[in-house]
Coordinates of C-alpha atoms and ligand atoms in Angstrom, one line a residue:
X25 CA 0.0 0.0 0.0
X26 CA 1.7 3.2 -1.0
X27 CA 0.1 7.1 -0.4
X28 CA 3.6 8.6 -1.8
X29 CA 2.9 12.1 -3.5
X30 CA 3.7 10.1 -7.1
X31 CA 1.0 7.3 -6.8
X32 CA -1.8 7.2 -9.7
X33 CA -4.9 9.0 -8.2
X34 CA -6.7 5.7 -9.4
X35 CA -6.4 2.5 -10.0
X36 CA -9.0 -0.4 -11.3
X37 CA -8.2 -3.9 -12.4
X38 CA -10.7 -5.9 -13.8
X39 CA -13.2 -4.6 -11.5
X40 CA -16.9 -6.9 -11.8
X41 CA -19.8 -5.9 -10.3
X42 CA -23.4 -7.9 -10.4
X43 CA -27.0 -6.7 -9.0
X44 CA -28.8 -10.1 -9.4
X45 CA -29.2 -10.9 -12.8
X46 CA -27.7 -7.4 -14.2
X47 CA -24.1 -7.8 -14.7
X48 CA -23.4 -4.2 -14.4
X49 CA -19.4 -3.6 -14.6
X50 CA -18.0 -6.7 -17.0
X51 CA -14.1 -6.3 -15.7
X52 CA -13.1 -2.2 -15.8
X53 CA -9.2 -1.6 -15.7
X54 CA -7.9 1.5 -16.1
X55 CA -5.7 4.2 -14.2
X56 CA -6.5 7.8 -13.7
X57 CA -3.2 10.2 -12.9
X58 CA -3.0 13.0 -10.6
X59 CA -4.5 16.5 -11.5
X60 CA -6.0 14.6 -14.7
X61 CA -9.0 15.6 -16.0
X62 CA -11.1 12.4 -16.6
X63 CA -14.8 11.4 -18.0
X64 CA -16.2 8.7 -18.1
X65 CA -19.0 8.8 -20.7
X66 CA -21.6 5.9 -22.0
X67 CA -25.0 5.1 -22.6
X68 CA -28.1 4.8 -19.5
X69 CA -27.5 1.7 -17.6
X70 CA -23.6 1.6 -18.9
X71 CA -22.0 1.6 -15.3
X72 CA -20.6 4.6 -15.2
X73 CA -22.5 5.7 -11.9
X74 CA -21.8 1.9 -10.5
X75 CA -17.9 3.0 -11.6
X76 CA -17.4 5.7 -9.5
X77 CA -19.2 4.8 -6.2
X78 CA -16.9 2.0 -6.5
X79 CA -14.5 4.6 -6.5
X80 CA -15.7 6.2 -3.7
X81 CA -15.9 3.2 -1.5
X82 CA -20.2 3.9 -1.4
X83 CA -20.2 0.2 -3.9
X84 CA -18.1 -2.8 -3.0
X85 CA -16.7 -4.4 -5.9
X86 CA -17.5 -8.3 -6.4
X87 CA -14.3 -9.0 -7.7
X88 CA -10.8 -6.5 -9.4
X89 CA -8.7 -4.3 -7.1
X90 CA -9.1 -0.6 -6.9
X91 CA -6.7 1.8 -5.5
X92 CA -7.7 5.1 -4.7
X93 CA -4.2 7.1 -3.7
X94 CA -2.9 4.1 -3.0
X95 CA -5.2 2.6 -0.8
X96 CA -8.8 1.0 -0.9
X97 CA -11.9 2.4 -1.1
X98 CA -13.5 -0.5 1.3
X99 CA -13.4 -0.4 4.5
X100 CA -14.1 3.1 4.4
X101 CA -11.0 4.6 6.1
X102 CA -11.0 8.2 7.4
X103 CA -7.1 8.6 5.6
X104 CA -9.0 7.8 2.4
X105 CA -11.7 10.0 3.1
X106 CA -10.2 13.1 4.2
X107 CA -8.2 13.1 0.5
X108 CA -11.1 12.5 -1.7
X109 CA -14.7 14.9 -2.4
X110 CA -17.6 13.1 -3.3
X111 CA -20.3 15.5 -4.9
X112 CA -23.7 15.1 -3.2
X113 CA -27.2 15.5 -4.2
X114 CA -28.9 19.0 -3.6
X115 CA -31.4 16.8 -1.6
X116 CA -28.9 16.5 0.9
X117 CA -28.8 20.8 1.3
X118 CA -30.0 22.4 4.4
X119 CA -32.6 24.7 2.9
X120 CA -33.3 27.0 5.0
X121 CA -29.6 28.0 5.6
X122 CA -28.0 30.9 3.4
X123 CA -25.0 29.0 0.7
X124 CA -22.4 30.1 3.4
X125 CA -24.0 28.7 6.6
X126 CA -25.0 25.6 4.6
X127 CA -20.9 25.3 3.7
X128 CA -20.0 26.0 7.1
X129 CA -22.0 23.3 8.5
X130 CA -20.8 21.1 5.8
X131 CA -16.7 22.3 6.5
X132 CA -17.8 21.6 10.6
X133 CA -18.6 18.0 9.6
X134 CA -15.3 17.4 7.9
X135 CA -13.3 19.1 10.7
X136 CA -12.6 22.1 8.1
X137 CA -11.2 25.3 9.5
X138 CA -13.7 28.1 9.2
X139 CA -11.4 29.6 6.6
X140 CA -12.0 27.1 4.6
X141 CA -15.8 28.7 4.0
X142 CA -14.9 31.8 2.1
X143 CA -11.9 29.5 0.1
X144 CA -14.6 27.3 -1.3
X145 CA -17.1 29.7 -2.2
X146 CA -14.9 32.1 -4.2
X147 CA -13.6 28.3 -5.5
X148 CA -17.1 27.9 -7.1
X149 CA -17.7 31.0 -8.1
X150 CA -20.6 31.6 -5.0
X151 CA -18.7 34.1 -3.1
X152 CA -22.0 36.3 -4.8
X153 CA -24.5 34.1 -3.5
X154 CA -23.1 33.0 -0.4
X155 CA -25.8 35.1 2.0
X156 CA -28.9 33.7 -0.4
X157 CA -30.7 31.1 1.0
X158 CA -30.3 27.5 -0.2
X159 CA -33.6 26.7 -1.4
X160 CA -33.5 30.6 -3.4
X161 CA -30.3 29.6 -5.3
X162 CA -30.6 29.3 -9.3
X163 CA -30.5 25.5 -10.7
X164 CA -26.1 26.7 -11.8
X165 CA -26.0 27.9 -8.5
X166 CA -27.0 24.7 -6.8
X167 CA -24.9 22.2 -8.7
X168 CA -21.6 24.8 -7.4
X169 CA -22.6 24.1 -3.8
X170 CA -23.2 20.7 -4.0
X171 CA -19.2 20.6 -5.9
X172 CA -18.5 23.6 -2.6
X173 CA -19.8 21.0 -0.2
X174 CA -17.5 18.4 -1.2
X175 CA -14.6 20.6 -1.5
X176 CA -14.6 22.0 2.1
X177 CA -11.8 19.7 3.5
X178 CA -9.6 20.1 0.6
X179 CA -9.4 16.6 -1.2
X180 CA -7.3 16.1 -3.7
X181 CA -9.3 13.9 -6.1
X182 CA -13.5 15.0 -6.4
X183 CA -15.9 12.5 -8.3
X184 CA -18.9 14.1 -9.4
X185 CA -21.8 12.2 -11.2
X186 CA -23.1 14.0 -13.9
X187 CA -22.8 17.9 -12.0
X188 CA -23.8 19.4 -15.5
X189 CA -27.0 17.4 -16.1
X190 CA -30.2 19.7 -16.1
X191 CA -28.3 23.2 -16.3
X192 CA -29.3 25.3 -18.9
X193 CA -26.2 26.4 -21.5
X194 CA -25.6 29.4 -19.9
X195 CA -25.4 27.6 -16.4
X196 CA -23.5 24.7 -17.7
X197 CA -20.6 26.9 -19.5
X198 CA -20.2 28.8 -16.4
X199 CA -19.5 25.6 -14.2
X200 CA -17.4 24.6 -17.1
X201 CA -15.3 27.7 -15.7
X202 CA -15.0 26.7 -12.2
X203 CA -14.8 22.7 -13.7
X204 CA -11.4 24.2 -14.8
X205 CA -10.5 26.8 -11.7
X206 CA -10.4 23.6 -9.8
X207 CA -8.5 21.2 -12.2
X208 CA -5.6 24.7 -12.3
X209 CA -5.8 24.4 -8.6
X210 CA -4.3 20.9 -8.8
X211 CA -7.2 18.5 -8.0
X212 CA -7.7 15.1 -9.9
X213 CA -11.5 15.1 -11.2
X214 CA -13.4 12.0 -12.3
X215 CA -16.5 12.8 -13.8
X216 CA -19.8 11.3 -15.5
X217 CA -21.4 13.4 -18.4
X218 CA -24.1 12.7 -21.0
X219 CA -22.5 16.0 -23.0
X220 CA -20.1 14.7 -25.4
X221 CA -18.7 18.2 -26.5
X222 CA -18.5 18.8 -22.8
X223 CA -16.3 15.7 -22.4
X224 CA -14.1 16.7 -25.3
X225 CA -13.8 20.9 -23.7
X226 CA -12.7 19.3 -20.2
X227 CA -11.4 16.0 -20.2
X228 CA -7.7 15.6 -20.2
X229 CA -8.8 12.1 -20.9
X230 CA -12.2 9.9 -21.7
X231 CA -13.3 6.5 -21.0
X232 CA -16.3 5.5 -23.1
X233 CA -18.2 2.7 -21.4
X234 CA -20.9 0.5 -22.9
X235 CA -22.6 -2.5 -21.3
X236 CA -20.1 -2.6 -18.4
X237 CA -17.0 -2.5 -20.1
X238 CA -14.4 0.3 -21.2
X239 CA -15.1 0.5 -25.2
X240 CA -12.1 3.2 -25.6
X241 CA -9.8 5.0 -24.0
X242 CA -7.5 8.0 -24.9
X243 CA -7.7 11.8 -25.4
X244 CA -10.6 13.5 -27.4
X245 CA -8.2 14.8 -29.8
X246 CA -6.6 10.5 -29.7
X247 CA -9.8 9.1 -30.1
X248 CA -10.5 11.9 -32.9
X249 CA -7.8 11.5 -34.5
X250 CA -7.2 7.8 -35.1
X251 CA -11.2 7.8 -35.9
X252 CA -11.8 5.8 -39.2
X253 CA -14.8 7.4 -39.2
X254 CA -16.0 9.7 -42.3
X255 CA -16.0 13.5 -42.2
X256 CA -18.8 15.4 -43.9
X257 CA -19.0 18.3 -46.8
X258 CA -22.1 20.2 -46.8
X259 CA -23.2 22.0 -50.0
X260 CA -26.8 23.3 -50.7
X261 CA -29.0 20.7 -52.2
X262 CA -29.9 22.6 -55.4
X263 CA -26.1 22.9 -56.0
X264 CA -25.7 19.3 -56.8
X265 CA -27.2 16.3 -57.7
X266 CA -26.7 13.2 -55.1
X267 CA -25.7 11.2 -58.7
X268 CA -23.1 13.7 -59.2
X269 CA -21.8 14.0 -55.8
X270 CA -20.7 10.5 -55.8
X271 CA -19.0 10.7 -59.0
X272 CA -16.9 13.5 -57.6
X273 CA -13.1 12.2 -56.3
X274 CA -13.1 11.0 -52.6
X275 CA -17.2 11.1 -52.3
X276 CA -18.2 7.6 -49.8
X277 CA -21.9 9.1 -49.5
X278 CA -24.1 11.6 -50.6
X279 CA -27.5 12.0 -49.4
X280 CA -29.9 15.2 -48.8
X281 CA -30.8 16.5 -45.1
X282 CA -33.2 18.9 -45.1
X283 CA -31.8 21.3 -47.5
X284 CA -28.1 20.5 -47.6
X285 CA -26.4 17.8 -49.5
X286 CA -23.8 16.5 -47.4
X287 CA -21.2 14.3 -49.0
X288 CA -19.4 11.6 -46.7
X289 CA -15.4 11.3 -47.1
X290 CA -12.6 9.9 -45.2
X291 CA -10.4 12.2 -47.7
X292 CA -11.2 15.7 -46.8
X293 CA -8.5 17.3 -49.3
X294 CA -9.5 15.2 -52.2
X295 CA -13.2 15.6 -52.2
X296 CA -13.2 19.4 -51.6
X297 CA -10.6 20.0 -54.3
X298 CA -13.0 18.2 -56.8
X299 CA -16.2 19.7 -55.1
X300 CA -14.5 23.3 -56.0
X301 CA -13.6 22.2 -59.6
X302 CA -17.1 21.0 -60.0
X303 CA -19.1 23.9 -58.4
X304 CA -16.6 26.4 -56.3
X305 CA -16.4 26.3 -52.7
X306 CA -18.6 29.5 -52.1
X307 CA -20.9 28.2 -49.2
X308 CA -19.7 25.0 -48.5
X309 CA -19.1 23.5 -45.3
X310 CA -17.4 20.6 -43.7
X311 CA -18.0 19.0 -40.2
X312 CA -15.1 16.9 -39.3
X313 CA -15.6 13.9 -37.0
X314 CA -16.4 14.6 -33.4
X315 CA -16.6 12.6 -30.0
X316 CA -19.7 12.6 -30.1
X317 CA -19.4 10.8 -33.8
X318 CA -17.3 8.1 -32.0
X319 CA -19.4 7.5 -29.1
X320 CA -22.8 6.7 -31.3
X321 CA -21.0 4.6 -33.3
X322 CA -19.2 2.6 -30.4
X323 CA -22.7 2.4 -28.8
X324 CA -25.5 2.6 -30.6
Ligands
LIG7 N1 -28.8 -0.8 -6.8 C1 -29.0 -1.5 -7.9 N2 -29.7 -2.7 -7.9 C2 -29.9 -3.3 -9.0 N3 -29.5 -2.9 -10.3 C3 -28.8 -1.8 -10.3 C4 -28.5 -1.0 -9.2 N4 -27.8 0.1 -9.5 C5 -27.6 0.0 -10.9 N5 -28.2 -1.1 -11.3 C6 -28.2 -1.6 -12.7 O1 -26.8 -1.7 -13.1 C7 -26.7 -1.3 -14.5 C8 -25.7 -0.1 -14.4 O2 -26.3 1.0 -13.8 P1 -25.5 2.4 -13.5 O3 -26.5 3.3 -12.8 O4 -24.2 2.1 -12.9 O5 -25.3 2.9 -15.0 P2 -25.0 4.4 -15.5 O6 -24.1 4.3 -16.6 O7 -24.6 5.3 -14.4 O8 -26.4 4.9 -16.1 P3 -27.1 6.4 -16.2 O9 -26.4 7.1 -17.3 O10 -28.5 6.1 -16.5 O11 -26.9 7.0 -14.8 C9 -28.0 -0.9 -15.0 O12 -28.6 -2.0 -15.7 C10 -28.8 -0.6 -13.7 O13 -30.2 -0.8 -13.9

């Protein structure tokens, strides 16, 4: 067992889990490093949420090691637990109390100095909102305190299920921002989203799970990058006929959406060299492949 400042933040090895019938996590190993950025992404029902309270010693794993900072997650061990944040529900808020109260109640709890209040708050971004009560805050603002709450005792690694989910844009950009702030200030951060082009703007790295197991594993610009998948070339439809689209150098596809023709290619340079001989390249567009792309098709 090793807690030196050089150990991986996490470690899996072919971690299995089973509810019953449901075999939920198929054999997971993987290794998350210190101050990395990670995601792990997949469909309802992947594992993902099974993942990560394995993680954070709430799940027992039927069978695998993991090794959080060196040590394990079960027995819940209060070394272990002062290092790591584990974001809670807003169910678990005290309503009536004002964001800073709440925080201080939470920092109590953990054995937090009260110094640690203000820290977190302007952490978050809530240093605004901090005299508002909790049940007054705005749906960006709640998701901050429940990330404040588990940041009070100053972990080094914070889990947080799916902290985006239900924000509006506006909301969800903004705790992209403090997502970041606290990534800068060092901490490791394992995270669930549903937002692919979230998981490619914030993860140093992304594990795509499907069905229990990890389906692929790299950087978004990795998994981009050695993608076989097709990019696109997007003309309008009354520009060109689908028959001559695929005539033209490098064309895999052509069909019509709505009113765009979009030619499918997995040579970019060719096609829109012989889509500019054939019509010019006034107005055209190309969408090149995505993580999103990738995910759909390792998925679906
Ligand atoms: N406590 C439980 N008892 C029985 N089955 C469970 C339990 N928790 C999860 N499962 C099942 O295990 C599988 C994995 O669920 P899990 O919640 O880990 O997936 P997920 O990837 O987090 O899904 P979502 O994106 O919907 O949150 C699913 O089939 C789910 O129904």
């Amino acid at each position: 067992m090793s807690t030196s400042m050089n150990s991986d933040a996490v470690v899996l090895t072919d971690v299995r889990k089973q509810y019953g019938e449901v075999r939920a996590l198929a054999g997971i190993s993987l290794v998350v490093h210190r101050s990395e950025f990670f995601g792990l992404v997949g469909p309802n029902g992947a594992g993902k949420t099974t993942l990560i309270e394995i993680m954070e010693g709430l799940r027992e794993a039927d069978a695998g090691t993991v090794a959080v900072l060196g040590m394990a997650p079960v027995p819940r061990t209060v070394p272990l637990l002062r290092r790591i944040g584990v974001q809670t529900q807003s169910s678990a808020f005290f309503p009536r109390l004002s964001a800073r109260e709440h925080l201080e109640t939470v920092a109590a709890l953990y054995g937090a100095p009260p110094e640690a209040v203000d820290r977190t708050l302007a952490l978050v971004g809530l240093t605004g909102a901090a005299d508002t009560r909790v049940k007054a805050i705005s749906g960006g603002q709640r998701q901050r305190l429940a990330i404040a709450s588990a940041l009070t005792h100053d972990p080094e690694v914070l889990f947080l299920d799916e902290p985006t989910a239900s924000l509006d844009p506006q909301a969800r950009r903004e705790l992209w921002t403090t997502l970041r702030g606290l990534q800068a200030a060092g901490k490791t951060i394992i995270y669930t989203t549903h937002h692919l082009d979230e998981a490619d703007a914030l993860c140093d790295r992304v594990a795509i799970i499907a069905d229990g197991a990890v389906v692929a594993l790299g950087s978004p610009r990795d998994l981009i990058g050695g993608s076989a998948l097709p990019s696109k070339v997007l003309l309008a439809a009354d520009r060109l006929s689908v028959a001559d689209a695929l005539l033209l150098d490098g064309a895999e596809d052509a069909v019509v959406e709505g009113d765009s023709l979009v030619i499918s290619t997995t040579s970019g340079g060719r096609l829109l060299t012989a889509v500019g001989g054939a019509v010019g390249l006034d107005g055209v567009e190309t969408r090149t492949v995505t993580l999103e792309d990738i995910y759909l098709e390792l998925t679906s």
